[in-house]
Tab-separated table of C-alpha atoms in Angstrom:
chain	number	residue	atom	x	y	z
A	1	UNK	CA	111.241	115.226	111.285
A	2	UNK	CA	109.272	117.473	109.415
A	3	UNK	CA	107.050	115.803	105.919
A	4	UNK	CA	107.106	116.852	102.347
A	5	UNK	CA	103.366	116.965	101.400
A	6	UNK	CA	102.447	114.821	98.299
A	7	UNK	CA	101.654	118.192	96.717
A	8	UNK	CA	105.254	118.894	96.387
A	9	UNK	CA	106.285	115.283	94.448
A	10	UNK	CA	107.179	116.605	91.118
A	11	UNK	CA	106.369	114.021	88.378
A	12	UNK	CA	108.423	114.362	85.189
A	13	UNK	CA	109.860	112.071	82.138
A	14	UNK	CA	113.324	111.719	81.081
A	15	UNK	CA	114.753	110.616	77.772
A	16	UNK	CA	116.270	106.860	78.246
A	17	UNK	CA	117.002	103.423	76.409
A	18	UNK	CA	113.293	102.751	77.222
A	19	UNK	CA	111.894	105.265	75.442
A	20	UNK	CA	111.151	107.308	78.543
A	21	UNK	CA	111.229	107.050	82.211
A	22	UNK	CA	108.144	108.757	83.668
A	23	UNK	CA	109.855	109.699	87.835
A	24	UNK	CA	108.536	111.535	90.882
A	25	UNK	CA	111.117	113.515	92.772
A	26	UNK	CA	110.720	115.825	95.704
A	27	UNK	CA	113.399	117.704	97.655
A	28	UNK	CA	117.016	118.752	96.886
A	29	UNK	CA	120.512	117.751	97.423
A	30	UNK	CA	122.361	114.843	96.492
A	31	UNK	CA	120.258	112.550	94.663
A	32	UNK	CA	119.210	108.855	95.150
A	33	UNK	CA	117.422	107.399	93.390
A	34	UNK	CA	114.581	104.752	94.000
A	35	UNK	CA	113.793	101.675	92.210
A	36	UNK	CA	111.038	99.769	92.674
A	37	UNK	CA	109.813	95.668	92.865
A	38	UNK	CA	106.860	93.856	91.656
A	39	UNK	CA	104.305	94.160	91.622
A	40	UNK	CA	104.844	97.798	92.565
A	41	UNK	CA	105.812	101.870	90.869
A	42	UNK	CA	106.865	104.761	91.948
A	43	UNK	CA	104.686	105.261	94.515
A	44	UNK	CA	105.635	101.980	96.773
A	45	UNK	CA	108.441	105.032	97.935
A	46	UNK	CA	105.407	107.713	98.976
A	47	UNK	CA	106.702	107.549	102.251
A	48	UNK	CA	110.891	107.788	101.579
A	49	UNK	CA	109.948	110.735	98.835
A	50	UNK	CA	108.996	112.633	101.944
A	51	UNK	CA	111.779	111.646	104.656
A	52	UNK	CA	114.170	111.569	102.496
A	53	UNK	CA	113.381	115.240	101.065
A	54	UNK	CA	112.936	116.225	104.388
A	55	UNK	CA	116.764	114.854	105.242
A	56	UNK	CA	118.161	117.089	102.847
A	57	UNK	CA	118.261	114.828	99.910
A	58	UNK	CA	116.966	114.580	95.996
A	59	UNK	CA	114.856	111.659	96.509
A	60	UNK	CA	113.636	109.862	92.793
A	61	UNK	CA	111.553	107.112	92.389
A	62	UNK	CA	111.460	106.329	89.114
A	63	UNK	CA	108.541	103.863	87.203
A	64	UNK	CA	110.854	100.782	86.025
A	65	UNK	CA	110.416	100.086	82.262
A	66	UNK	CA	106.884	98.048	81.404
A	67	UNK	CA	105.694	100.431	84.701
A	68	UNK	CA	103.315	102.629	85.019
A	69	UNK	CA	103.613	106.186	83.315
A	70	UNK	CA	107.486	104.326	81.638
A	71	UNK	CA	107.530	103.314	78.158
A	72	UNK	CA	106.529	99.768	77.805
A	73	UNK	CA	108.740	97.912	74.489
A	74	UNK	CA	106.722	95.142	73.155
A	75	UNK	CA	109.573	92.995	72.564
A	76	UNK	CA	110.423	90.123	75.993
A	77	UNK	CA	113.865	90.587	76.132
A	78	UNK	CA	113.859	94.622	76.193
A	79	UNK	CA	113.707	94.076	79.880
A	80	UNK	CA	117.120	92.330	80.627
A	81	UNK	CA	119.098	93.863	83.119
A	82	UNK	CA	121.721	95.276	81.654
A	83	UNK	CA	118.899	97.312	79.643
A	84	UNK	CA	117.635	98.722	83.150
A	85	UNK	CA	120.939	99.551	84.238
A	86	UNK	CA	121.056	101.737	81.270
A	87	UNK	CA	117.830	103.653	82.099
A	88	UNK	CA	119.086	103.782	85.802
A	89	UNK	CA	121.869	105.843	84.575
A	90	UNK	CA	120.225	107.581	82.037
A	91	UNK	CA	117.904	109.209	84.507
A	92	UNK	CA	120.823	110.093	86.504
A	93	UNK	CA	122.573	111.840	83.487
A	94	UNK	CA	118.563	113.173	82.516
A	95	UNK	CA	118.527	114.700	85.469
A	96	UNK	CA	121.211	116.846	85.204
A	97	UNK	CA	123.640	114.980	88.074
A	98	UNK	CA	126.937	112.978	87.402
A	99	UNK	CA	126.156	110.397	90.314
A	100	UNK	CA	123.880	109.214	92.836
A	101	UNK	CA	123.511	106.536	95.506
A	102	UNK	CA	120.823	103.743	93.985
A	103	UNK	CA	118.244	101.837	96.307
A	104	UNK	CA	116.178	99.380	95.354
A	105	UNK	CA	113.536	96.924	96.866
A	106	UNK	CA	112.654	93.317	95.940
A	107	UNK	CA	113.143	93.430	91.954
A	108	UNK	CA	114.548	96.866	92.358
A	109	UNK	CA	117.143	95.790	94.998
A	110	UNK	CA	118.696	93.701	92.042
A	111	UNK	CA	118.702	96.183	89.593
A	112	UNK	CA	120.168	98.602	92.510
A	113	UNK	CA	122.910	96.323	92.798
A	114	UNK	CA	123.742	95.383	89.255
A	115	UNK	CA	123.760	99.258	88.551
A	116	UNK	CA	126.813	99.602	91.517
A	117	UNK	CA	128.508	96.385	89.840
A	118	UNK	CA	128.603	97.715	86.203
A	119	UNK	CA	128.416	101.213	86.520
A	120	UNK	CA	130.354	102.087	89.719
A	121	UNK	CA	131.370	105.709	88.102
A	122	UNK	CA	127.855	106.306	88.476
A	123	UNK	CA	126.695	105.192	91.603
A	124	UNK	CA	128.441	106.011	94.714
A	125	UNK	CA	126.778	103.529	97.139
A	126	UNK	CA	124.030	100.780	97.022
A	127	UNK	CA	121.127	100.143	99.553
A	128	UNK	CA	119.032	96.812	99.447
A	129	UNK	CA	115.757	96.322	100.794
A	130	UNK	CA	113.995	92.495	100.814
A	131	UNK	CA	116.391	90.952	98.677
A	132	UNK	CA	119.999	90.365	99.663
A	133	UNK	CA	123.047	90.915	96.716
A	134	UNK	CA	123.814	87.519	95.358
A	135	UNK	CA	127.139	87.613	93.106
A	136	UNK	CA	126.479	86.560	89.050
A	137	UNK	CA	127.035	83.058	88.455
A	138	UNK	CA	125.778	79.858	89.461
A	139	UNK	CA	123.414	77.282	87.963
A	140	UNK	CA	121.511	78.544	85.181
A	141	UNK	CA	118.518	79.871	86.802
A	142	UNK	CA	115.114	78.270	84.886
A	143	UNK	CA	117.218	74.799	85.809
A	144	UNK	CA	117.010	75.729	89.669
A	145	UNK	CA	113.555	76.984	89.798
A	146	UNK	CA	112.463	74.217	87.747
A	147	UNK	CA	113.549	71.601	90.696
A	148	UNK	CA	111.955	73.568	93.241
A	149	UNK	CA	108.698	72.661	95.113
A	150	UNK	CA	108.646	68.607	94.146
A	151	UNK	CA	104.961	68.617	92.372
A	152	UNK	CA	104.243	72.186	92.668
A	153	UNK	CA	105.632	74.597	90.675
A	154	UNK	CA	107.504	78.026	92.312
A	155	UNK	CA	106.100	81.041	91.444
A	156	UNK	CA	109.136	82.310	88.972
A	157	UNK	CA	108.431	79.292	86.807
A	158	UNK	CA	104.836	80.092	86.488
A	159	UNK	CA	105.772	83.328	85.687
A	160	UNK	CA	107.529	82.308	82.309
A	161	UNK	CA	105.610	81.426	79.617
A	162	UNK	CA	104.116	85.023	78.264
A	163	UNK	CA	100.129	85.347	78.796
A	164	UNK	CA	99.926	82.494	81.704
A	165	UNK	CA	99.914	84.809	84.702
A	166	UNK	CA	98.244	87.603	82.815
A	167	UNK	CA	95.360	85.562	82.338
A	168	UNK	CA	95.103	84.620	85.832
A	169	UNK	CA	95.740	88.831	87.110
A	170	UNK	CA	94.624	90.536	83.976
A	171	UNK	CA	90.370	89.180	84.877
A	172	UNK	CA	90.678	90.782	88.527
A	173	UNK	CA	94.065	92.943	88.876
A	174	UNK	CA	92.748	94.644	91.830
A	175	UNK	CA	91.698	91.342	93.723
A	176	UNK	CA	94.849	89.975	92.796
A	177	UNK	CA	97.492	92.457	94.329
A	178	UNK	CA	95.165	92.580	97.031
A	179	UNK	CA	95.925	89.341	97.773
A	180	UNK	CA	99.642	89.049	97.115
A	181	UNK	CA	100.252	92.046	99.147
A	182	UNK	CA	98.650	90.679	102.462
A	183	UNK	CA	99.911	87.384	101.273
A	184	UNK	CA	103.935	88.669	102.034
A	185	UNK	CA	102.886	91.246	104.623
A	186	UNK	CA	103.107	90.436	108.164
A	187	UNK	CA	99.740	90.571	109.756
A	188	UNK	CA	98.296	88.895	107.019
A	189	UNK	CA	100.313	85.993	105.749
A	190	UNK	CA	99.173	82.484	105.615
A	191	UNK	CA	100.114	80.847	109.037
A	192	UNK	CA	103.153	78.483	109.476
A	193	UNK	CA	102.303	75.391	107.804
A	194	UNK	CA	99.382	76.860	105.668
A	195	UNK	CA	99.907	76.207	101.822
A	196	UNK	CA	103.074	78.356	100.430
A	197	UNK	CA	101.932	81.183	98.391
A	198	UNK	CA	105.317	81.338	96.430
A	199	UNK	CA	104.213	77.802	94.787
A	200	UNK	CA	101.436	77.104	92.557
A	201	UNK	CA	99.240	73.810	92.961
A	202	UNK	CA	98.704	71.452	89.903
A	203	UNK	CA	96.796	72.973	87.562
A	204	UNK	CA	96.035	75.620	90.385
A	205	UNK	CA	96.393	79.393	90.172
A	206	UNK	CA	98.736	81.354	92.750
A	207	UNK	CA	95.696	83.268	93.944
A	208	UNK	CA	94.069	79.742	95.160
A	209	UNK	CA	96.746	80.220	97.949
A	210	UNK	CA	96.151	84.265	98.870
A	211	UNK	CA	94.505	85.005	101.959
A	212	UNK	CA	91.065	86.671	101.371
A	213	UNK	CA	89.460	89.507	102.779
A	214	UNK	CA	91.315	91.751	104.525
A	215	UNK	CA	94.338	94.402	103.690
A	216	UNK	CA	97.227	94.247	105.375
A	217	UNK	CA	97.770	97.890	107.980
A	218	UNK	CA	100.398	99.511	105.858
A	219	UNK	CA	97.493	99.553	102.664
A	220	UNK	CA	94.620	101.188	102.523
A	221	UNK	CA	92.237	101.685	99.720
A	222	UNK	CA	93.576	104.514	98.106
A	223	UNK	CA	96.972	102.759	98.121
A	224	UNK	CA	95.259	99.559	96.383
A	225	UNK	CA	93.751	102.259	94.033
A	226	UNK	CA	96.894	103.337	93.035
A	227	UNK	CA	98.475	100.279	92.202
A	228	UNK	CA	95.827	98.629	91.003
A	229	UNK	CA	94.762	101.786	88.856
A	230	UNK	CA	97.790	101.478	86.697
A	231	UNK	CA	97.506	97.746	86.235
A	232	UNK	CA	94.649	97.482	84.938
A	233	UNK	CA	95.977	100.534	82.627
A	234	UNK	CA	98.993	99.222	81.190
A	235	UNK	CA	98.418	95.352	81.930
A	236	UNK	CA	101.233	93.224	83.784
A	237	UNK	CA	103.376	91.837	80.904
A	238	UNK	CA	105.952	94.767	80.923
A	239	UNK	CA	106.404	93.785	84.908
A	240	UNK	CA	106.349	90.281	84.214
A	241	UNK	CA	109.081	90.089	81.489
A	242	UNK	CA	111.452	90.647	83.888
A	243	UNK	CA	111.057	87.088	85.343
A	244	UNK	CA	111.338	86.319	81.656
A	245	UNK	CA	114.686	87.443	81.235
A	246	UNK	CA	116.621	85.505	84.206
A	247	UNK	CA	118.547	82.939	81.674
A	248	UNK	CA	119.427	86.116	79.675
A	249	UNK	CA	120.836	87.920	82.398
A	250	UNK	CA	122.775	84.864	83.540
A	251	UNK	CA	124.599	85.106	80.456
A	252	UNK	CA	124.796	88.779	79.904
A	253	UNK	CA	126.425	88.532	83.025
A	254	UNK	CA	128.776	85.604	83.149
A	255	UNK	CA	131.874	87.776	83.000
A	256	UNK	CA	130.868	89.050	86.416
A	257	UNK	CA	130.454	85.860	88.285
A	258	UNK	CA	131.277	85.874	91.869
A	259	UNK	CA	132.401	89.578	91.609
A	260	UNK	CA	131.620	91.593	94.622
A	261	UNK	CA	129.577	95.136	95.115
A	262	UNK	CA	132.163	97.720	96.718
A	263	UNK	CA	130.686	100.614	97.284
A	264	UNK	CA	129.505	101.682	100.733
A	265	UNK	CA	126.234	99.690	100.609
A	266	UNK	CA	123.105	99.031	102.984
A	267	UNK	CA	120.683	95.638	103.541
A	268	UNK	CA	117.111	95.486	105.182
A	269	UNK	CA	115.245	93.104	104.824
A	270	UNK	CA	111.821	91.199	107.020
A	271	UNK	CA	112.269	88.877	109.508
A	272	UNK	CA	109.381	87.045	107.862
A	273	UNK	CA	109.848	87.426	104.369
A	274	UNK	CA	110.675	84.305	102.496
A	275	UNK	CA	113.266	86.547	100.544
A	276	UNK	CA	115.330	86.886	103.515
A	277	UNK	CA	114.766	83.144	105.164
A	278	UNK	CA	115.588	81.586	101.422
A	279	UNK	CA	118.723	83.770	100.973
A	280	UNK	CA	120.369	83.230	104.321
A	281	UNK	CA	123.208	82.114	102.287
A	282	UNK	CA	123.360	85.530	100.861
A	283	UNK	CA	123.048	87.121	103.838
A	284	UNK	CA	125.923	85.215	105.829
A	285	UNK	CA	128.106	85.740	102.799
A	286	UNK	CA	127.707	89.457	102.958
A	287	UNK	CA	131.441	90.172	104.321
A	288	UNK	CA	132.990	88.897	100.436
A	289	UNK	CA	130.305	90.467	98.738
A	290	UNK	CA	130.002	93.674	99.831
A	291	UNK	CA	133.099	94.210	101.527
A	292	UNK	CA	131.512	97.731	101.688
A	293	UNK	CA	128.515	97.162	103.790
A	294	UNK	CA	128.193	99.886	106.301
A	295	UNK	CA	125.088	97.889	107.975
A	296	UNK	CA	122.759	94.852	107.677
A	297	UNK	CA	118.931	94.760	109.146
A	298	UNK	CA	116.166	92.623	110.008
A	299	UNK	CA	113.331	93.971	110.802
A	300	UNK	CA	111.884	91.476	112.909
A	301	UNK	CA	108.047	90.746	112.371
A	302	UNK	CA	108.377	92.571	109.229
A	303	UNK	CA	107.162	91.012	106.008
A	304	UNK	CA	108.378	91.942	102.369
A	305	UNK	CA	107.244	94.947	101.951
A	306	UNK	CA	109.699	96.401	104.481
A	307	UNK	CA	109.726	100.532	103.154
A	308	UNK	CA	106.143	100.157	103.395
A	309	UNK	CA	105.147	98.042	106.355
A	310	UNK	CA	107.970	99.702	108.500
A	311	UNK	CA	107.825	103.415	106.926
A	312	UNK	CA	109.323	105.056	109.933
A	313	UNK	CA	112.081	102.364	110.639
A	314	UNK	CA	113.330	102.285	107.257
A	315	UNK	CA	113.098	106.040	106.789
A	316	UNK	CA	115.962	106.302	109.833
A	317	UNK	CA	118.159	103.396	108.753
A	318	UNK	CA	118.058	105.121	105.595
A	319	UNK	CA	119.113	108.788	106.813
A	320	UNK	CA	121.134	107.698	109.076
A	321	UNK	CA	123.047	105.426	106.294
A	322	UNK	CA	123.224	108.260	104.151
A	323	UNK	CA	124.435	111.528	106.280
A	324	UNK	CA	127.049	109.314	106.996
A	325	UNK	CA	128.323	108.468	103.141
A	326	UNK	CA	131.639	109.819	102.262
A	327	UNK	CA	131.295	113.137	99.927
């Protein structure tokens, strides 16, 4: 399959509920549209931009509000979901199409999926990579992350209080992805039975628990540049309000609880990423709640950071998943 040089990724902003959405886009055809995790941007998709464009398709991956080159409110709950479902399909409409198929990773692979539930006259079909679609609903979600980990504390709940986690990245932002990327890749995660990275020591930091020293294969310098780069530019509390708005979603959504994704939709996910082990559950329950799955993946070996880690497997599932979507 023949590659789009980076030269050819168009960058560009669109109007939106955000303010703007800054995007990078390459190819043409039927659009889908890319939505990124944390701690991520647009460019954790260099690698679909180009196999996607090459497939025939309008691939966009699009800086999530509080991202990057995105506007960045000031205000903690300006990033609830339904709020990103609104710039999802304002860069849709900004772009000149009527619909697209959404795919998200990690963060982005929930606001891919919320975006099918609400706004299915938009999007056409769903994919999911890392995190499985879990239906609205349930316990209130600070309660359950609150009883997890006995004396430690999981990462989410760290994340909560504004300015905590900030001043543990803000110091070293560089240092600090560097370590939570090889902490959830592969080839450089703690061994089984090490210290969790997802939990948080009394009065520890999460970084106490990173491994230290060397990059996992899919990164290399640049990369780090890149992410870091923008980081240390905008600082992390745009990314981070997300956690902060879990108990808000909960209850934005409550009229959707238990209600399933229908659209044509895709999974992949790591063999060895927690996201995957943790939401078996999700997984098994996949024939209710997306009675329109087409196909579910594990990538075994594979850490979190599947599109990355596993470029060239992802890239096929992906094509393959979409030359085969109705219209």
């Amino acid at each position: 399959m023949s590659q789009t040089p980076a030269a050819e990724f168009r960058h560009r902003f669109v109007a939106s509920p955000a303010g703007r959405t800054h995007l990078v886009e390459s190819g043409e055809g039927p659009l889908v549209l890319l939505v990124h995790g944390f701690p991520e941007s647009w460019y954790s998709w260099r690698h679909q931009l180009t196999a996607l464009a090459a497939a025939g398709y309008r691939a966009v991956a699009v800086d999530v509000r509080g991202y990057g080159r995105s506007s960045r409110p000031a205000a903690v709950e300006a990033y609830r979901m339904l709020d990103l479902v609104a710039d999802a399909v304002a860069v849709v409409h900004g772009l000149g199409e009527s619909d697209a198929v959404v795919v998200g990773h990690d963060w982005g692979a929930n606001i891919a999926a919320t975006s099918a539930l609400l706004r299915p006259d938009v999007f056409r079909a769903v994919g999911m990579l890392s995190v499985p679609y879990a239906p609205p609903g349930g316990p209130r979600p600070s309660e359950v992350f609150a009883a997890m980990g006995g004396d430690e504390e999981f990462y989410v709940s760290y994340f909560q209080r504004p300015g905590r986690a900030e001043a543990e990245i803000e110091p070293d932002v560089r240092g600090w992805l560097a370590g939570l990327y090889a902490a959830l890749s592969a080839d450089t995660m703690p061994a089984p039975g090490a210290p969790d990275p997802h939990f948080v020591g009394r009065g520890g930091r999460m970084r106490d628990r990173f491994p230290a020293g060397r990059l996992p294969a899919w990164l290399g310098e640049r990369d780090l540049d890149v992410f870091a780069g923008e980081f240390e530019r905008t600082g992390l509390s745009g990314a981070l309000a997300r956690y902060r708005n879990m108990d808000r979603d909960w209850e934005d959504l409550a009229d959707h609880a238990g209600a399933p994704v229908t659209q044509p939709s895709l999974f992949v996910g790591g063999g060895l990423d927690a996201s995957t082990t943790w939401m078996g559950e999700a997984i098994a329950a996949f024939p209710t709640t997306l009675p329109g799955l087409v196909g579910s993946h594990i990538l075994e070996g594979c850490g979190h950071w599947v599109q990355q880690e596993r470029p060239a497997e992802v890239n096929r599932l992906l094509v393959e998943w979409l030359d085969a979507l109705p219209g």
